[in-house]
Amino acid sequence: MRRMLRRLAQRAARLLGPSASSGPPASTDRPASTVPALTSLPLAVSPRVETAGTVPPGPKGLPNWAAILDTDRALWTDALSRAQTGPAVLIGTVVSGSPAVVNVESLLAAALTLRGARVHTLLCDRALPACLRCEPETVPDPGTLERYELPKTICDGCYARGDYTFGGLGLPVHRLGALLTESERRVARALAGDVPYDRIRDFHLDGLAIGEHAHAGALRFFATGTLEGEPSGEVVARRYLESALLTTFASRRLLQQDQFAAAVYSHGIYAPHGILNQVCQRAAVRVVNWVVAYRKRCFVFSHDDTYHHTLLSEPESAWEDLPWTDEMEAEILAYLRSRWDGTRDWIYYHENPDDDVRTFAAQIGLDLSRPILGLLTNVVWDAQLHYPANAFPDMLTWVLETIRYIGERPNLQLLIRVHPAEIRGTVPSRQPIVAEIARAFPALPPNVFIIPPESPISTYAAVGLCDAVAIYGTKTGVELTSMGIPTIVAGEAWIRNKGLTHDADDPAAYFRILTALPFGARMPAEQVRRARMYAYHYFFRRMVPVRAFDPASPTGPFTVTISSLGDLLPGRDPGLDVLCDGILNGSPFVFRAEHFGLTDA
């Protein structure tokens, strides 16, 4: 392995030219999953930045910023003048094919400019051979990636959305391909081809976990939790690794050219955004990641890392001292009940949930007189990152091991609710849990029952039957504890580490918890109160509402609906102020609903 790494380093140096070979020889004493650093990359590239000019008519669902700016050109001109000496903020959109992403990030660009920020945007100009936009629906043939044919399929439409939307603002736009040299393109392709396939996930470059996000991107492309058995798995993983390397080289150069105070972009995982996260952090650029939240018009923003990680580590002091009132408790309980049918959300999975779970139980033979352990799954491919606290190597292992254990406990029953997002999510899973269970258990133990993803049975009604519920990464843990249901956490669910759940860090700890089943009681009243305080914080304070978005859009998830540019000024929208203050000043992304009031539609 060390010889292989030495050859990779030497080949990279030859491809990059003389400047890459300066300095001491590359060490071969690094872990086998690490490739030695590539130093002194050449900086001569094509023009680094463009400022868009004339804006053509745009696609439906995207904001016409040229028209919005025309509502008060004097205000915009003055803002641009003041922003010349303001803090530089990078909007790292890169992949602009999603209307939701460009709508949010272009609105942030305008609002930040009005607050004195010097805003730049980064877009991919057909430079990446694989990206977040590649999904089973948009790229059904993996051969498209193998043959480097993305520019012939989805790139034009993706790039056009970003070019139109940000072009209307007239702010600086960087193009990823223009930030790359030909030698860097050769290096990225060579390294992506030479790293052993079984080492891609653990591949590091200069201490950056490049391979983790490349591997997660490949899993997302196939919508599976493993690449084993995928005929094109290796070539697709290599394309994502190549994209990750290209993103590394381009973003490094951009941060060398411009001194950004903060960088903002969605999710912060996969390629390219997981790579951009690491490069920005290495360059001491404050990172802000965001995601669309469940509640209408709401978003979750996080400092320093993806929300997948930050909501696990958020200090309890952020919410446990809330001035709790009966009115606040009534508000969160009313919202949690609305989650049963999604009336106050724009992300939900059943339009007409069936609450008659007792009839369903009788049909499948579930004995309601005997204790039941509920088990809620996740989508197997989603956010396949490293979480130190996970008790099992992956969710599927956890599910199968739980079935084996309960199968030997005839005094208990196991009710598995498969996540409806397997078939109703943005990227439906190609690795169904039911099929995986059937493969491992051709005949299920008689005390194990499954609610499949297509079933309209209400998850909330089902868990109400259970003595306790085991979860891995689902957000439903916030609701379970608010219902007083004892909750066992074996993975990265955000409810862990809050003094509310039975948390397991390894299999032994998990099975010790299961040994105590049945618990025979609901959570203590004081603990339930604490759980509802956290639920209030999570749903009403961490989910920040922005009035400028209309959730009833026929052309996308939501559209920008402001009547004038002045609607984005400070003081007009408390939620937007929270987001901009957090980006510019590092303040917490917390909407103090206890002071502002709720803003549900």
XYZ file of C-alpha atoms in Angstrom:
601
model
C 0.000 0.000 0.000
C 2.834 2.425 0.812
C 4.413 1.788 -2.566
C 1.078 2.497 -4.210
C 0.764 5.787 -2.328
C 4.295 6.759 -3.323
C 3.469 6.085 -6.979
C 0.287 8.170 -6.698
C 2.237 11.076 -5.247
C 4.911 10.865 -7.934
C 2.320 10.653 -10.701
C 0.460 13.649 -9.292
C 3.694 15.634 -9.152
C 4.450 14.825 -12.818
C 0.968 15.866 -13.888
C 1.026 19.106 -11.934
C 4.435 20.105 -13.201
C 7.648 21.280 -11.520
C 5.932 23.442 -8.937
C 4.291 20.398 -7.373
C 7.593 18.695 -6.653
C 9.115 21.477 -4.572
C 9.630 20.917 -0.858
C 10.452 17.727 1.033
C 9.550 14.315 -0.358
C 6.039 13.100 0.392
C 5.893 10.931 3.494
C 4.819 7.321 3.151
C 4.154 6.972 6.889
C 0.579 8.218 6.618
C -2.395 5.886 7.070
C -3.091 3.708 4.056
C -6.245 5.687 3.302
C -4.348 8.981 2.926
C -2.643 10.335 -0.177
C 0.301 12.700 0.456
C -0.273 16.432 0.020
C -0.223 18.067 -3.400
C 1.630 21.323 -2.793
C 1.992 24.596 -4.697
C -0.758 24.120 -7.258
C -0.302 26.529 -10.198
C -2.441 29.644 -10.026
C -2.634 30.666 -13.694
C -6.252 30.210 -14.759
C -8.829 31.821 -16.992
C -10.753 34.936 -15.813
C -11.828 34.418 -12.241
C -15.096 36.303 -11.972
C -17.945 37.602 -14.065
C -20.642 40.147 -13.381
C -23.807 39.236 -15.193
C -25.388 41.719 -17.538
C -28.670 41.455 -19.430
C -31.119 39.000 -17.886
C -33.254 36.983 -20.329
C -36.765 35.778 -19.481
C -36.424 33.080 -16.849
C -37.952 29.721 -15.992
C -41.171 29.550 -14.005
C -40.791 29.451 -10.252
C -37.592 31.529 -10.187
C -37.525 35.138 -8.987
C -37.077 37.884 -11.572
C -34.534 39.887 -9.613
C -34.098 42.470 -12.353
C -37.772 43.382 -11.998
C -37.601 43.333 -8.188
C -34.572 45.641 -8.200
C -36.456 47.987 -10.533
C -38.924 48.633 -7.708
C -36.206 50.724 -6.017
C -33.051 51.043 -8.100
C -31.787 53.904 -5.962
C -31.876 51.671 -2.880
C -29.975 48.912 -4.694
C -27.386 51.280 -6.144
C -26.736 52.742 -2.712
C -26.469 49.237 -1.215
C -23.918 48.182 -3.840
C -21.846 51.270 -3.093
C -21.837 50.639 0.659
C -21.083 46.936 0.149
C -17.762 47.700 -1.550
C -16.157 48.105 1.872
C -18.278 45.511 3.661
C -17.503 41.919 4.677
C -17.215 39.484 1.785
C -19.735 36.623 1.824
C -19.611 33.654 -0.536
C -22.919 32.105 -1.578
C -21.629 28.644 -2.503
C -24.574 27.453 -4.564
C -22.406 25.530 -7.068
C -25.235 23.170 -8.113
C -28.067 25.473 -9.150
C -30.551 23.018 -10.647
C -32.880 23.097 -7.640
C -35.347 26.024 -7.639
C -35.539 25.785 -3.841
C -31.791 26.324 -3.515
C -31.455 29.223 -5.929
C -34.597 30.902 -4.567
C -33.280 30.858 -1.001
C -29.685 31.707 -1.821
C -30.457 34.507 -4.258
C -32.798 36.064 -1.694
C -30.025 35.837 0.901
C -27.633 37.461 -1.582
C -29.993 40.406 -2.011
C -30.775 40.737 1.712
C -27.095 40.547 2.713
C -26.185 43.182 0.128
C -28.822 45.491 1.617
C -27.071 44.981 4.972
C -23.666 46.040 3.638
C -22.147 42.683 2.635
C -20.018 42.249 -0.481
C -21.687 39.117 -1.872
C -20.136 36.706 -4.382
C -21.644 33.512 -5.796
C -19.993 30.264 -6.934
C -21.659 28.248 -9.703
C -20.647 25.095 -11.519
C -20.249 25.772 -15.240
C -20.614 22.133 -16.367
C -17.230 21.291 -14.807
C -18.146 18.385 -12.505
C -18.545 14.821 -13.831
C -20.953 13.984 -10.956
C -22.818 16.124 -8.440
C -25.758 16.490 -6.078
C -28.091 17.044 -9.016
C -27.514 13.488 -10.250
C -30.439 11.392 -9.046
C -32.150 8.244 -10.353
C -34.851 10.409 -11.909
C -32.578 12.992 -13.576
C -29.769 10.598 -14.592
C -31.314 7.110 -14.879
C -28.314 5.656 -16.750
C -25.060 5.403 -14.734
C -23.284 5.238 -18.094
C -23.931 8.965 -18.400
C -21.387 9.511 -15.634
C -19.026 6.842 -16.911
C -18.890 8.501 -20.347
C -18.634 12.052 -18.915
C -21.942 12.978 -20.571
C -23.542 15.151 -17.900
C -23.076 18.282 -20.050
C -25.246 16.591 -22.692
C -28.051 15.857 -20.227
C -28.690 17.980 -17.130
C -25.898 20.574 -17.010
C -27.415 23.135 -19.356
C -30.680 23.383 -17.454
C -28.923 23.429 -14.095
C -26.498 26.150 -15.115
C -29.259 28.191 -16.778
C -31.254 28.368 -13.538
C -28.305 29.703 -11.592
C -27.179 32.053 -14.330
C -30.659 33.536 -14.708
C -31.437 33.845 -11.010
C -28.154 35.316 -9.809
C -27.634 37.210 -13.049
C -30.587 39.436 -12.223
C -28.762 40.719 -9.139
C -25.660 41.835 -11.035
C -23.339 40.584 -8.278
C -19.983 38.857 -8.888
C -20.381 35.248 -10.002
C -17.434 32.820 -9.973
C -17.434 29.813 -12.303
C -15.993 26.613 -10.904
C -14.476 25.481 -14.204
C -12.776 28.828 -14.680
C -11.005 28.315 -11.352
C -9.344 25.080 -12.516
C -6.156 24.532 -14.487
C -5.760 21.740 -17.005
C -3.112 20.136 -14.811
C -5.564 20.039 -11.927
C -8.169 18.402 -14.109
C -5.628 15.742 -15.067
C -4.620 15.201 -11.444
C -8.242 14.830 -10.339
C -8.943 12.257 -13.032
C -5.708 10.369 -12.379
C -6.170 10.182 -8.606
C -9.831 9.235 -8.912
C -8.793 6.392 -11.200
C -5.878 5.157 -9.105
C -7.237 5.088 -5.556
C -8.220 1.486 -4.734
C -11.981 1.115 -4.927
C -12.278 -0.176 -1.371
C -10.304 2.863 -0.158
C -12.429 5.584 -1.742
C -14.623 6.126 1.315
C -11.575 6.656 3.542
C -9.593 8.719 1.026
C -8.035 11.896 2.438
C -6.177 14.703 0.684
C -4.114 17.058 2.832
C -6.155 15.973 5.842
C -9.500 16.625 4.129
C -12.042 13.781 4.213
C -12.632 13.904 0.470
C -13.704 10.285 0.091
C -16.435 10.329 2.736
C -18.503 12.890 0.848
C -17.720 11.329 -2.533
C -18.914 7.952 -1.258
C -22.065 9.499 0.240
C -22.774 11.144 -3.119
C -22.467 7.819 -4.937
C -24.866 6.181 -2.454
C -27.327 9.010 -2.997
C -27.036 8.589 -6.770
C -27.996 4.917 -6.529
C -30.391 5.564 -3.615
C -28.903 2.624 -1.720
C -26.952 2.146 1.499
C -24.167 0.149 -0.158
C -22.473 0.004 -3.555
C -22.048 -3.764 -3.334
C -23.851 -5.457 -6.178
C -24.092 -2.264 -8.239
C -22.513 -3.056 -11.634
C -21.587 0.607 -12.116
C -20.848 1.285 -8.458
C -17.109 1.629 -8.869
C -17.120 3.943 -11.863
C -19.779 6.182 -10.288
C -17.835 6.359 -7.017
C -14.742 7.358 -8.992
C -16.652 10.122 -10.786
C -17.816 11.506 -7.453
C -14.269 11.321 -6.143
C -13.064 13.205 -9.204
C -15.744 15.845 -8.636
C -14.713 16.145 -5.012
C -11.098 16.702 -6.025
C -12.057 19.299 -8.631
C -14.147 21.096 -6.030
C -11.197 21.032 -3.646
C -8.815 22.579 -6.174
C -11.295 25.214 -7.388
C -12.494 26.287 -3.948
C -8.920 26.496 -2.631
C -8.030 28.874 -5.416
C -11.149 30.973 -4.904
C -10.339 31.393 -1.216
C -6.771 32.365 -2.113
C -8.058 35.055 -4.454
C -10.733 36.563 -2.209
C -10.813 36.908 1.565
C -14.308 35.820 2.556
C -15.635 36.354 6.054
C -18.343 33.705 5.670
C -19.606 31.139 3.191
C -23.241 30.017 2.906
C -24.667 26.988 1.088
C -27.135 24.134 1.502
C -26.679 20.951 3.556
C -22.861 20.912 3.807
C -22.551 17.252 2.835
C -21.982 15.215 -0.344
C -19.930 16.502 -3.252
C -19.551 19.421 -3.777
C -20.858 21.043 -0.575
C -19.238 18.678 1.906
C -15.905 19.433 0.239
C -16.542 23.170 0.230
C -17.274 22.926 3.958
C -13.873 21.444 4.720
C -11.909 23.786 2.464
C -13.603 26.837 3.987
C -12.975 25.611 7.514
C -9.317 24.983 6.700
C -9.072 28.572 5.409
C -10.707 29.984 8.583
C -13.810 31.068 6.665
C -16.946 30.874 8.813
C -19.273 28.238 7.416
C -23.064 28.469 7.386
C -25.138 25.510 6.178
C -28.889 25.473 5.732
C -31.736 23.135 4.860
C -35.455 23.452 4.213
C -37.355 22.705 7.447
C -40.647 20.895 7.933
C -42.766 23.939 8.783
C -44.027 26.142 5.976
C -41.727 29.059 5.142
C -39.106 27.762 7.584
C -35.425 26.858 7.323
C -32.763 25.447 9.648
C -29.398 27.234 9.538
C -26.267 26.019 11.342
C -22.846 27.440 12.068
C -19.588 25.622 11.302
C -20.985 22.348 9.958
C -23.960 20.539 8.485
C -27.075 20.494 10.655
C -26.735 16.690 10.714
C -23.869 17.251 13.130
C -24.640 20.549 14.853
C -28.081 19.577 16.137
C -26.431 16.628 17.853
C -23.947 18.825 19.683
C -26.057 21.921 20.379
C -25.696 22.774 24.085
C -28.705 22.214 26.316
C -28.290 25.789 27.551
C -29.720 26.936 24.202
C -33.198 25.845 25.268
C -33.487 24.407 28.781
C -33.875 27.824 30.451
C -36.815 28.937 28.313
C -39.408 30.889 30.342
C -41.864 28.036 29.937
C -45.566 28.894 30.070
C -48.837 27.011 29.682
C -49.400 28.949 26.455
C -46.077 27.764 25.005
C -46.898 24.184 25.935
C -50.311 24.473 24.283
C -48.688 25.907 21.143
C -46.186 23.063 20.766
C -48.796 20.393 21.497
C -51.123 21.876 18.874
C -48.318 21.890 16.335
C -47.224 18.332 17.162
C -50.804 17.153 16.670
C -50.874 18.916 13.281
C -47.866 16.817 12.268
C -50.152 13.784 12.121
C -51.596 15.111 8.859
C -49.072 17.816 7.898
C -51.485 20.749 7.849
C -48.844 23.238 9.006
C -45.900 21.727 7.119
C -44.591 21.792 3.571
C -42.680 18.524 4.084
C -44.864 15.561 5.019
C -45.336 12.008 3.763
C -49.022 11.091 4.110
C -51.891 13.249 2.898
C -54.593 11.095 4.496
C -53.056 9.080 7.343
C -55.092 6.232 8.800
C -55.342 6.493 12.592
C -57.224 3.193 12.978
C -54.131 1.299 14.017
C -56.081 -1.123 16.200
C -57.904 -2.560 13.211
C -54.573 -2.842 11.422
C -53.081 -4.614 14.454
C -55.865 -7.166 14.411
C -55.317 -7.783 10.705
C -51.598 -8.555 11.095
C -51.898 -10.457 14.377
C -50.270 -7.892 16.665
C -51.390 -8.635 20.233
C -52.160 -5.358 21.986
C -52.264 -7.070 25.368
C -48.522 -7.833 25.166
C -45.697 -5.229 25.305
C -44.513 -3.833 21.977
C -41.173 -2.300 21.034
C -41.612 0.075 18.117
C -38.772 0.581 15.643
C -38.652 3.520 13.216
C -36.328 3.265 10.243
C -34.592 5.889 8.107
C -33.920 5.874 4.390
C -30.784 3.724 4.120
C -28.780 5.934 1.741
C -29.449 9.268 3.448
C -26.534 11.250 4.911
C -24.093 8.341 5.057
C -21.495 10.202 7.100
C -19.355 9.260 10.065
C -21.070 9.725 13.430
C -18.892 8.682 16.400
C -21.907 7.967 18.628
C -23.565 5.387 16.370
C -23.938 2.054 18.168
C -23.887 0.074 14.901
C -21.931 0.491 11.654
C -25.128 1.304 9.749
C -28.885 1.423 10.131
C -29.553 -1.881 8.370
C -27.278 -3.764 10.778
C -29.194 -2.183 13.668
C -32.551 -3.273 12.227
C -31.465 -6.860 11.627
C -29.756 -7.214 15.004
C -32.867 -5.874 16.748
C -35.036 -8.433 14.938
C -32.699 -11.234 16.015
C -32.789 -10.083 19.609
C -36.559 -9.632 19.863
C -37.059 -12.943 18.067
C -35.540 -14.589 21.132
C -37.750 -12.607 23.537
C -41.221 -14.137 23.087
C -42.588 -11.941 25.889
C -42.045 -8.908 23.609
C -43.262 -7.912 20.150
C -41.457 -5.756 17.601
C -43.394 -3.393 15.342
C -41.206 -1.958 12.553
C -42.500 1.180 10.858
C -40.612 1.622 7.568
C -40.119 5.291 6.723
C -42.653 6.458 4.081
C -39.859 8.523 2.464
C -38.527 5.266 1.007
C -41.145 5.718 -1.702
C -42.365 9.309 -1.216
C -39.085 11.132 -0.619
C -37.192 13.382 -3.019
C -34.983 10.431 -3.976
C -36.960 7.176 -3.476
C -34.833 4.364 -2.108
C -33.642 1.537 -4.348
C -32.727 -0.524 -1.276
C -36.052 -1.147 0.473
C -35.829 -2.210 4.100
C -38.615 -4.776 3.662
C -36.610 -6.572 0.968
C -33.452 -6.483 3.083
C -35.325 -7.959 6.041
C -36.807 -10.693 3.850
C -33.339 -11.542 2.556
C -32.012 -11.979 6.100
C -35.196 -13.541 7.492
C -37.093 -15.589 4.875
C -39.495 -16.313 7.732
C -39.874 -13.528 10.276
C -39.985 -14.444 13.955
C -43.669 -14.730 14.940
C -43.384 -11.734 17.282
C -42.045 -9.325 14.628
C -44.401 -7.236 12.472
C -43.810 -4.667 9.731
C -45.731 -1.596 8.567
C -44.428 -1.103 5.000
C -43.627 2.358 3.602
C -46.701 2.456 1.358
C -49.073 1.830 4.278
C -51.274 4.833 5.178
C -51.208 3.800 8.835
C -50.260 6.806 10.948
C -46.812 6.447 12.478
C -47.976 8.525 15.439
C -50.955 6.275 16.111
C -48.731 3.198 15.808
C -46.116 4.365 18.310
C -48.877 5.143 20.764
C -49.355 1.391 21.128
C -45.732 0.806 22.097
C -44.095 0.326 25.473
C -40.973 2.000 24.015
C -39.624 2.969 20.599
C -36.119 2.424 19.218
C -34.766 4.864 16.644
C -31.549 5.346 14.713
C -31.482 8.754 13.021
C -35.098 9.799 12.646
C -36.194 13.260 13.745
C -39.381 11.700 15.130
C -37.539 11.195 18.416
C -38.349 14.831 19.235
C -42.047 14.002 18.975
C -41.869 10.627 20.710
C -40.400 12.112 23.868
C -42.945 14.939 23.796
C -45.627 12.233 23.830
C -43.968 10.695 26.878
C -42.928 7.541 25.007
C -39.622 6.056 26.259
C -37.178 6.340 23.368
C -34.031 4.293 22.736
C -31.441 5.915 20.453
C -28.889 3.785 18.601
C -27.731 6.333 16.006
C -27.415 10.027 15.282
C -30.979 11.125 16.122
C -30.962 14.737 17.295
C -32.896 13.932 20.462
C -29.846 12.112 21.873
C -27.633 13.757 24.499
C -30.468 15.868 25.887
C -31.267 13.926 29.046
C -34.454 12.635 27.451
C -33.608 9.289 25.887
C -31.859 5.980 26.492
C -28.691 6.503 24.411
C -26.459 3.636 23.237
C -22.916 4.160 21.977
C -22.153 0.530 21.176
C -24.059 -2.760 20.644
C -23.480 -3.922 24.215
C -25.042 -0.759 25.622
C -27.965 -1.061 23.216
C -28.773 -4.614 24.192
C -28.418 -3.769 27.887
C -31.171 -1.217 27.378
C -33.348 -3.759 25.562
C -32.820 -6.239 28.403
C -34.769 -3.876 30.662
C -37.859 -4.071 28.418
C -40.708 -3.773 28.924
C -40.418 -0.477 30.776
C -44.079 -0.617 31.694
C -44.480 3.131 32.148
C -44.365 6.414 30.288
C -41.679 9.019 30.906
C -41.902 11.024 34.157
C -43.933 14.236 33.915
C -40.927 16.500 34.517
C -38.984 14.760 31.749
C -41.947 15.110 29.354
C -42.076 18.820 30.159
C -38.391 19.075 29.340
C -38.968 17.181 26.086
C -41.678 19.630 25.077
C -39.372 22.535 25.798
C -36.840 21.053 23.422
C -39.572 20.384 20.841
C -40.595 24.048 21.093
C -36.986 25.074 20.575
C -36.519 22.691 17.661
C -39.746 23.360 15.761
C -40.372 27.036 16.594
C -36.931 28.513 17.297
C -34.419 26.521 15.215
C -36.836 26.451 12.278
C -36.612 30.080 11.219
C -39.601 31.497 9.275
C -39.064 33.786 6.276
C -42.133 35.645 5.069
C -40.849 36.155 1.536
C -41.624 32.595 0.405
C -44.948 31.311 -0.886
C -45.384 27.573 -0.202
C -48.297 27.232 -2.628
C -46.219 27.200 -5.792
C -47.314 25.073 -8.779
C -43.810 25.242 -10.279
C -41.639 24.251 -7.338
C -41.539 23.817 -3.587
C -41.932 27.564 -3.015
C -41.382 30.889 -4.747
C -40.140 34.327 -3.751
C -43.158 36.587 -3.222
C -42.129 40.115 -2.299
C -43.748 43.244 -3.654
C -40.643 45.427 -3.536
C -36.943 45.355 -2.752
C -37.659 47.211 0.470
C -39.348 44.091 1.870
C -35.840 42.693 2.439
C -34.534 45.623 4.483
C -33.579 45.122 8.150
C -36.552 45.289 10.484
C -39.109 44.114 7.926
C -38.942 40.374 8.680
C -37.628 39.121 12.058
C -36.779 35.692 10.631
C -34.752 37.110 7.760
C -32.973 39.382 10.243
C -32.013 36.320 12.329
C -30.495 34.631 9.275
C -28.583 37.676 8.045
C -27.304 38.565 11.519
C -26.094 34.997 11.957
C -24.286 35.005 8.619
C -22.683 38.410 9.121
C -22.001 38.379 12.869
C -21.985 34.741 13.916
C -25.023 35.103 16.188
C -27.151 32.000 16.851
C -29.674 30.982 14.214
C -32.489 31.017 16.731
C -35.852 32.645 16.042
C -37.187 33.665 19.442
C -40.786 32.673 18.858
C -41.521 33.268 22.532
C -40.966 36.993 21.794
C -41.883 37.387 18.111
C -44.819 34.983 18.139
C -45.444 32.167 15.689
C -45.659 32.927 11.975
C -47.447 29.851 10.606
C -49.527 30.288 7.476
